[in-house]
Short mmCIF file of C-alpha atoms and ligand atoms in Angstrom, two decimals:
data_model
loop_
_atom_site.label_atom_id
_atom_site.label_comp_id
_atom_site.label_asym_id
_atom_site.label_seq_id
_atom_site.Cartn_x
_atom_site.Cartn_y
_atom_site.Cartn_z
CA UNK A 1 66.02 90.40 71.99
CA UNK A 2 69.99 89.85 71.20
CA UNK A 3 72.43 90.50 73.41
CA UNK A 4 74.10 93.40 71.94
CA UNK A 5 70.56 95.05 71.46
CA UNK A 6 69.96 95.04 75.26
CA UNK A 7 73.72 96.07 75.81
CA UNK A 8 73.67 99.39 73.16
CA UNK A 9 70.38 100.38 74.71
CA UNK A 10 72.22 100.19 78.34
CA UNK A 11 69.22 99.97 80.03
CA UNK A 12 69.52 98.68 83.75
CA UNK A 13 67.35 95.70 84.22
CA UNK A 14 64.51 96.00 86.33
CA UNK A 15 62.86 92.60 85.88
CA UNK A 16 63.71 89.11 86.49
CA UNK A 17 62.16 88.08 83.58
CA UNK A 18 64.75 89.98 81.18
CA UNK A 19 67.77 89.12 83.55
CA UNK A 20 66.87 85.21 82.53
CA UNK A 21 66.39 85.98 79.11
CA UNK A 22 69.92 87.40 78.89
CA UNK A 23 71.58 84.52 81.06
CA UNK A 24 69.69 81.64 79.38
CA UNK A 25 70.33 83.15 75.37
CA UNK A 26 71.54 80.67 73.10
CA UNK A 27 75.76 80.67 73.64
CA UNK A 28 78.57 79.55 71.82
CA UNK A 29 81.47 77.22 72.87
CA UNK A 30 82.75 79.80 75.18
CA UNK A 31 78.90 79.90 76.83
CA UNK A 32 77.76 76.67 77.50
CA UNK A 33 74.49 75.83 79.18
CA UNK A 34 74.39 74.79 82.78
CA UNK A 35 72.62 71.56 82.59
CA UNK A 36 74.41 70.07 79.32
CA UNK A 37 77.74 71.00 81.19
CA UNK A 38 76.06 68.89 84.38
CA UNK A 39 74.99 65.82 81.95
CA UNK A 40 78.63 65.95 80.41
CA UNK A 41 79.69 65.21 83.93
CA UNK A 42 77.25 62.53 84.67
CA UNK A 43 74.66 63.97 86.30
CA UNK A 44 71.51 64.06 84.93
CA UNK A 45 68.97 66.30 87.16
CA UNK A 46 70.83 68.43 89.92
CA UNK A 47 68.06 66.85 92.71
CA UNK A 48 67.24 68.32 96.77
CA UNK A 49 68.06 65.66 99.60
CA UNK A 50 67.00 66.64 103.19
CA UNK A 51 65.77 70.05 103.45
CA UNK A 52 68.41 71.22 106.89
CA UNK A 53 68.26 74.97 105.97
CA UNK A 54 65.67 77.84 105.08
CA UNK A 55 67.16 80.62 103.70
CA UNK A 56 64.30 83.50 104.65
CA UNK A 57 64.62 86.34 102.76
CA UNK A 58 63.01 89.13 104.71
CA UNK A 59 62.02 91.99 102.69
CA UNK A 60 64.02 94.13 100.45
CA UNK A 61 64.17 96.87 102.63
CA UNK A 62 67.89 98.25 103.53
CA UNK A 63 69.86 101.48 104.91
CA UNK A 64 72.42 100.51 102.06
CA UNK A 65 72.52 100.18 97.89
CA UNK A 66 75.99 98.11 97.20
CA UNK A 67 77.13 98.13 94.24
CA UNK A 68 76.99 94.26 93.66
CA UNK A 69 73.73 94.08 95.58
CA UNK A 70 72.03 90.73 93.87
CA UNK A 71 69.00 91.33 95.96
CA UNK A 72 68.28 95.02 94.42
CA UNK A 73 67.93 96.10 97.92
CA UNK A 74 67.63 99.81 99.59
CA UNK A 75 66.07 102.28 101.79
CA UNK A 76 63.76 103.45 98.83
CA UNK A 77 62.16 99.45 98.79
CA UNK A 78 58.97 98.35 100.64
CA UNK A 79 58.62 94.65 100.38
CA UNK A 80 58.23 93.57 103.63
CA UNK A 81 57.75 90.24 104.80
CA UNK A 82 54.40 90.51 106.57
CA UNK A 83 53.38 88.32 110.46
CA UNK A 84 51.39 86.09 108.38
CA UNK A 85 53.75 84.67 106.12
CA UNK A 86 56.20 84.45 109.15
CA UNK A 87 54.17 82.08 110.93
CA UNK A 88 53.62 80.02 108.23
CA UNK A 89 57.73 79.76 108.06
CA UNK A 90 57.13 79.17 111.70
CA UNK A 91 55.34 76.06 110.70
CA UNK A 92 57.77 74.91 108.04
CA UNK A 93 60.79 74.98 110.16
CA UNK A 94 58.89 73.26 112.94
CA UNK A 95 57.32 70.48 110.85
CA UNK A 96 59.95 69.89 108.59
CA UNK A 97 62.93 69.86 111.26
CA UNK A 98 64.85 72.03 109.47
CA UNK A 99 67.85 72.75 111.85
CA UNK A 100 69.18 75.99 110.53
CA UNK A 101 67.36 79.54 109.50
CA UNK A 102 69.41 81.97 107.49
CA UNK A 103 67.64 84.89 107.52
CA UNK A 104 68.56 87.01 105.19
CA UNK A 105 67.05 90.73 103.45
CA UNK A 106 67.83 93.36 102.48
CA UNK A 107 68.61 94.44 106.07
CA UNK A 108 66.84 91.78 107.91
CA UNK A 109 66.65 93.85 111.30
CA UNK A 110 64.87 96.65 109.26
CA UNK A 111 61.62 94.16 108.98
CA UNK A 112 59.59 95.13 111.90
CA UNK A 113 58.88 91.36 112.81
CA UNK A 114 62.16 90.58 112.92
CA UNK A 115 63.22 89.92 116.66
CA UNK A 116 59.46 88.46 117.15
CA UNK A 117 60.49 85.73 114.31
CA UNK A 118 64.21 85.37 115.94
CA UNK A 119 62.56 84.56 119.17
CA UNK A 120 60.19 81.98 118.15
CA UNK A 121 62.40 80.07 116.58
CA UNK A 122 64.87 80.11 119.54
CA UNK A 123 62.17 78.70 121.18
CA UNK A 124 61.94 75.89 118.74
CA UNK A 125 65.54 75.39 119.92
CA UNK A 126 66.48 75.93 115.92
CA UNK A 127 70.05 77.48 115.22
CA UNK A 128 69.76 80.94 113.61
CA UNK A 129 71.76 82.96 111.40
CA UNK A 130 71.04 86.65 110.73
CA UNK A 131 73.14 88.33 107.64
CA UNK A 132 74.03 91.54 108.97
CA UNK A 133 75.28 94.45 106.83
CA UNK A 134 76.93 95.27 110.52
CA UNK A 135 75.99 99.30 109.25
CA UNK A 136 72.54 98.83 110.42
CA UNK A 137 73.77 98.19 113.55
CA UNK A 138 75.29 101.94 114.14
CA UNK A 139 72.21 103.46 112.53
CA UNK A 140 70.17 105.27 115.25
CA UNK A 141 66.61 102.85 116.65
CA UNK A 142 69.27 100.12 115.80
CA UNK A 143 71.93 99.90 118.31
CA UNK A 144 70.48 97.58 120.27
CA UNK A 145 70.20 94.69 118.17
CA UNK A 146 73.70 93.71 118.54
CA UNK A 147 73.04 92.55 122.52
CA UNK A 148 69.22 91.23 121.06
CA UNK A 149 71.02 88.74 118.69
CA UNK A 150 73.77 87.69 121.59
CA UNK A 151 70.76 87.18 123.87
CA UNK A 152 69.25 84.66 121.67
CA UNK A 153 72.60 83.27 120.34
CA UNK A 154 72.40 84.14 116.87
CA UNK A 155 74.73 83.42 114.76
CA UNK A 156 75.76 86.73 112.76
CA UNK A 157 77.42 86.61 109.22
CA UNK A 158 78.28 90.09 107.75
CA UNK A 159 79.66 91.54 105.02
CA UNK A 160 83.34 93.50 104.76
CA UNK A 161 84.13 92.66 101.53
CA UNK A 162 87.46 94.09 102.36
CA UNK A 163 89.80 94.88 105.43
CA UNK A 164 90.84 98.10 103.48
CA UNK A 165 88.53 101.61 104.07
CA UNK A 166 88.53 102.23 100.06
CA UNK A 167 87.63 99.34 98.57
CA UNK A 168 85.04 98.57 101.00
CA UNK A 169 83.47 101.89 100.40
CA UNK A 170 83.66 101.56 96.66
CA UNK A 171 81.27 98.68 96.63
CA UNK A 172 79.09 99.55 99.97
CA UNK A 173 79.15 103.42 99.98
CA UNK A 174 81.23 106.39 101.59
CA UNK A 175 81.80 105.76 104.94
CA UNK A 176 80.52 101.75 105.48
CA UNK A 177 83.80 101.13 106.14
CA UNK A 178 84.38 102.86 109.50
CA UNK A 179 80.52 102.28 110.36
CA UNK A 180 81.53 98.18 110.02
CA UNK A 181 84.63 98.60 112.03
CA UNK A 182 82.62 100.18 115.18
CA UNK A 183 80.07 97.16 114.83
CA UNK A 184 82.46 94.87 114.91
CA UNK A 185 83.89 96.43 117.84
CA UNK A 186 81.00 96.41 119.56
CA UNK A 187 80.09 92.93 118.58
CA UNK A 188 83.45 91.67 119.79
CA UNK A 189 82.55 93.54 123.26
CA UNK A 190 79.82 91.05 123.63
CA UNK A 191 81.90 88.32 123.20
CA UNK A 192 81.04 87.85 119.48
CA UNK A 193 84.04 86.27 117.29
CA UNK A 194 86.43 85.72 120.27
CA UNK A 195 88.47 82.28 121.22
CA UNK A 196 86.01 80.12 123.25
CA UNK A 197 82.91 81.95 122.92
CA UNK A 198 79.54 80.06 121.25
CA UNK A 199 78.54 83.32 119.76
CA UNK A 200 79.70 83.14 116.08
CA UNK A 201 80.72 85.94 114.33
CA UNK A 202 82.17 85.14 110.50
CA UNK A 203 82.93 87.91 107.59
CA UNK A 204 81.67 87.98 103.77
CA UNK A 205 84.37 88.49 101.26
CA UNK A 206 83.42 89.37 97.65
CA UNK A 207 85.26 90.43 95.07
CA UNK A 208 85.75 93.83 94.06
CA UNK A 209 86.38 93.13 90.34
CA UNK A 210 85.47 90.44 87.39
CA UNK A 211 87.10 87.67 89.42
CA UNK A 212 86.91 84.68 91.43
CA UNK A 213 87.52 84.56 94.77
CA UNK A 214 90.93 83.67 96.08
CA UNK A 215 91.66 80.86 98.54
CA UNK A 216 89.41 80.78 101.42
CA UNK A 217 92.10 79.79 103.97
CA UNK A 218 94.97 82.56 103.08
CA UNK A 219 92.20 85.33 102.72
CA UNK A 220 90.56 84.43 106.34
CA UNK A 221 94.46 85.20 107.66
CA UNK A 222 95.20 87.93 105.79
CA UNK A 223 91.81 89.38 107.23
CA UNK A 224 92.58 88.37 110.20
CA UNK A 225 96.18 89.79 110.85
CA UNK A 226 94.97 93.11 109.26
CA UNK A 227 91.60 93.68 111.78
CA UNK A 228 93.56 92.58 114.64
CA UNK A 229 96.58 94.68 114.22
CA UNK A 230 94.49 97.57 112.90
CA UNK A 231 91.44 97.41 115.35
CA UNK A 232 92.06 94.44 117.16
CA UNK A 233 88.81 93.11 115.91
CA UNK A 234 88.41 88.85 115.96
CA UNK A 235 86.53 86.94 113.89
CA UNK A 236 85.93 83.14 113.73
CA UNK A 237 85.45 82.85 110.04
CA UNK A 238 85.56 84.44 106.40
CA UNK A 239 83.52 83.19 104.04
CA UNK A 240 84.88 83.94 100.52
CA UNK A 241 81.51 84.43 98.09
CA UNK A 242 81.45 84.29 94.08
CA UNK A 243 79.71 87.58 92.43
CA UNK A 244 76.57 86.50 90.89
CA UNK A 245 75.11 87.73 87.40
CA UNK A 246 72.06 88.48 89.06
CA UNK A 247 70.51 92.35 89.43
CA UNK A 248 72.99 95.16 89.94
CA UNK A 249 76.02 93.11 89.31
CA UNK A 250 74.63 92.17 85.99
CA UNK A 251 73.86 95.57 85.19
CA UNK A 252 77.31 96.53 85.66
CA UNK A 253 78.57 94.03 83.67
CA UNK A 254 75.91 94.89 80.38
CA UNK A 255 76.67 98.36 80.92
CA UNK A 256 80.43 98.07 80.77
CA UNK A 257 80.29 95.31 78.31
CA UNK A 258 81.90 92.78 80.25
CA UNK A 259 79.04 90.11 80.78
CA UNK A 260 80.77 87.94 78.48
CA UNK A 261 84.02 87.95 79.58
CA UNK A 262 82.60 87.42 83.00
CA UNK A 263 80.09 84.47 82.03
CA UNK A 264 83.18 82.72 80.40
CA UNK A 265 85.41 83.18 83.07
CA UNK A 266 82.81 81.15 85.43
CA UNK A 267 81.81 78.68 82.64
CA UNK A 268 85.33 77.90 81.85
CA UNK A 269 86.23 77.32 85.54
CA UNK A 270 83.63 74.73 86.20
CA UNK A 271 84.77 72.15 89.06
CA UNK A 272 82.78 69.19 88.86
CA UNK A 273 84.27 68.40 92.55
CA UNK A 274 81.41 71.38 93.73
CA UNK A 275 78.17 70.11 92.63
CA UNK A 276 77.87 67.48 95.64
CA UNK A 277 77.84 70.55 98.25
CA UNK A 278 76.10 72.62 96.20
CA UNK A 279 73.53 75.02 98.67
CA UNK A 280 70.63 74.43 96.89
CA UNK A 281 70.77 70.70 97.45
CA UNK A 282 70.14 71.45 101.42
CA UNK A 283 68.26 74.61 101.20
CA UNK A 284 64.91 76.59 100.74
CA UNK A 285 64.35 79.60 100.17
CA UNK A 286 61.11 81.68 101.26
CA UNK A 287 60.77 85.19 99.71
CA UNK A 288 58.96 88.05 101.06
CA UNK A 289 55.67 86.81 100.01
CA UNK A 290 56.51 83.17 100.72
CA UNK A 291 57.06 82.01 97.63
CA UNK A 292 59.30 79.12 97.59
CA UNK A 293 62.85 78.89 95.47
CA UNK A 294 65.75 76.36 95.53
CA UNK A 295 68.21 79.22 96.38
CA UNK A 296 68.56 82.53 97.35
CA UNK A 297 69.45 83.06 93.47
CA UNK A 298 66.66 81.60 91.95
CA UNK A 299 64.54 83.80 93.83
CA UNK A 300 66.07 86.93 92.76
CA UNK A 301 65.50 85.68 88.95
CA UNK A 302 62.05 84.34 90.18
CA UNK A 303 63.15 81.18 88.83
CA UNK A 304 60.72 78.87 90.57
CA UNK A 305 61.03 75.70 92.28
CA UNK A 306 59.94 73.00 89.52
CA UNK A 307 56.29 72.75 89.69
CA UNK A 308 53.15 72.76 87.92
CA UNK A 309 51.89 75.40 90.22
CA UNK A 310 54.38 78.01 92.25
CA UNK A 311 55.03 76.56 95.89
CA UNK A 312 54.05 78.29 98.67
CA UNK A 313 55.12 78.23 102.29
CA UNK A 314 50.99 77.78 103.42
CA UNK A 315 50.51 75.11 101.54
CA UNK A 316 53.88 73.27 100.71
CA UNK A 317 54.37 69.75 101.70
CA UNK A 318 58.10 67.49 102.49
CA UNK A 319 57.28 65.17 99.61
CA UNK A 320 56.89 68.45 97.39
CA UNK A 321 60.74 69.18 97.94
CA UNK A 322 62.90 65.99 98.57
CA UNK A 323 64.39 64.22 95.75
CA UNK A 324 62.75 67.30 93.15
CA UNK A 325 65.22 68.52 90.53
CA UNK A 326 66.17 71.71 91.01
CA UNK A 327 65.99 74.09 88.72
CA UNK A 328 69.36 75.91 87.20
CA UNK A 329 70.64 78.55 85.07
CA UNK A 330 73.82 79.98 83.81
CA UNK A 331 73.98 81.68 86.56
CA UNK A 332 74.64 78.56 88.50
CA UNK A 333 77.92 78.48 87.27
CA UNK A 334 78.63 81.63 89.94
CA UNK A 335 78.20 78.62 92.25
CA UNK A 336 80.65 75.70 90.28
CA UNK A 337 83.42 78.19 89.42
CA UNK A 338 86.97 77.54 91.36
CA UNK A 339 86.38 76.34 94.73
CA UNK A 340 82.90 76.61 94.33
CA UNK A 341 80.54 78.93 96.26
CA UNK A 342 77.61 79.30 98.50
CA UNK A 343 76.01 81.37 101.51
CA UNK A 344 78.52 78.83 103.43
CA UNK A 345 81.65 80.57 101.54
CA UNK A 346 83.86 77.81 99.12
CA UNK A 347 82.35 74.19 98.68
CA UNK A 348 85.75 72.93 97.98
CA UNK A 349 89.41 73.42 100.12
S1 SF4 B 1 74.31 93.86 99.47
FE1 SF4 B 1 73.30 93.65 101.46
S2 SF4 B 1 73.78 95.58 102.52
FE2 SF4 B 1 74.18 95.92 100.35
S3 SF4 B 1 72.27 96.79 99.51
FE3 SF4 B 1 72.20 94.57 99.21
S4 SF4 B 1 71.12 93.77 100.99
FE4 SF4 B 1 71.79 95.85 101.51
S1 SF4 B 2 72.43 79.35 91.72
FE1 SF4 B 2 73.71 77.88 92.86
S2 SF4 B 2 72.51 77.33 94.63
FE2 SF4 B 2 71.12 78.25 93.14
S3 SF4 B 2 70.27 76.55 91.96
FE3 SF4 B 2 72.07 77.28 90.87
S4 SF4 B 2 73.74 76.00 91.62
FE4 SF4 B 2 72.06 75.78 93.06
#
């Protein structure tokens, strides 16, 4: 169906299917597909090395509905990641060494499972990171998963895409603002974020509008001298993220006719100096049902890991994943753009 069809009907797009129909329709100059733009650069098949991180996406299940939410996610959504299909990550992360597990939802404390999954794999002695909203935290049968995750050393990454009350709120919701403020407070309290301490607090910065991110460094002290003179909240890190044309964001940008503009503005600022760090080179990703994707991303667009058959966490096997081209989209160019981007924050200084 052309473009313009889908964009006069303005319909918001509820399946994965149709978003990769729009991001993969024939372009001109200004739209270039991801892979010929790779090959142009030299590099033939974007391929996995050593898998160090699963990305484990929890469930869709959250107490918010952002705005630029690529995961659809909110308190209305019941895909939950069952025990099952947790034990058979269980298995993955112990077999395959993989160091790091990024666990990720919706709100990934919401899945009932969740501290029983954080625990086991503490006892595997495997680094964890859990991507808070930081809301959840405040919401009552909540509050006391902020001294549950220092217990067990998690590493917490949360979103505040801004260290000022109304744009926050304009993307999260009335009032996530002052909610995020009090569970950083609290998170601070048990020595989260502060000089010296192993307990690793770091902040997600998207933008609020059609653009890329700006520098990494001078946001992360902007954000810094504004929640410590404000709230006298610390923070080790900011990770600064590229919007994705994935889901909600995508809908915005159909419904206010701005997907091309957008999709140029990332295709045009390709940096070849980003595809070596690239996430997906290092990382799996598990959905709710255990389904396997090279990113995050991929998942949301159900864009499947290149096999004959789909990959499953039950059954998948280490010779299944290293050295396997991964597969890409325009939409990878939300990850090449600028400095680059990635769960991690910028690939490139
Ligand atoms: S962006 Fe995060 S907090 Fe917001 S709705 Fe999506 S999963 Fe929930
Ligand atoms: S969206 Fe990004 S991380 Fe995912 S496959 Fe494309 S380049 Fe890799």
């Amino acid at each position: 169906m052309p473009l313009l069809t889908l964009l006069r009907q303005g319909n918001p797009l509820a399946n994965a299917d149709h978003q990769r129909e729009i991001l993969e329709m024939p372009g001109d100059g200004a739209l270039p597909m991801f892979h010929k733009t790779l090959h142009e650069h030299g590099v033939a098949d974007l391929k996995r090395r050593k898998v160090t991180t699963l990305q484990v996406n929890v469930g869709k299940l959250c107490n918010q509905t952002c705005r630029h939410c690529h995961v659809d996610a909110g308190p209305d959504r019941r895909e939950l990641m069952t025990q099952e299909t947790f034990e058979h990550c269980l298995r993955l992360i112990r077999d395959f060494e993989v160091e790091t597990v990024d666990i990720t939802g919706g709100a990934p404390e919401m899945n009932p499972h969740f501290m029983w999954f954080v625990t086991e794999i503490r006892k595997l002695g495997r680094h964890v990171i859990d991507r808070c909203n930081l809301t959840i935290l405040t919401v009552p049968g909540f509050t006391h998963f902020p001294l549950f995750l220092a217990e067990q050393e998690v590493e917490i990454v949360a979103s505040l895409p801004c260290y000022l009350e109304q744009n926050c709120d304009s993307q999260r919701g009335s009032g996530v603002f002052e909610k995020s403020i009090r569970a950083l407070q609290r998170l601070n309290e048990l020595g989260y974020g502060v000089e010296g301490s192993s307990l690793r607090l770091s902040l997600v910065y998207n933008p609020t509008g059609l653009s890329l991110p700006p520098n990494q460094q001078k946001l992360e002290q902007s954000y810094r001298n504004q929640l410590r003179a404000r709230f006298g909240i610390e923070f080790q890190q900011l990770y600064t993220i590229t919007n994705m044309p994935i889901s909600r964001f995508l809908d915005d940008l159909l419904a206010s006719e701005r997907y091309h503009e957008y999709m140029s503005l990332l295709a045009r600022s390709f940096n070849p100096s980003t595809i070596d760090g690239l996430m997906c080179r290092s990382t799996l990703s598990v959905d709710w049902e255990g389904f396997l994707y090279d990113c995050d991303f991929n998942q949301m667009l159900n864009l499947a890991t290149h096999h004959e058959t789909r990959l499953h966490v039950s059954s998948v096997r280490l010779d299944q994943l290293e050295n396997h081209p991964i597969a890409v989209g325009r939409h990878c160019f939300g990850c090449t753009a600028g400095a680059g981007s990635s769960c991690q924050g910028a690939l490139t200084g």
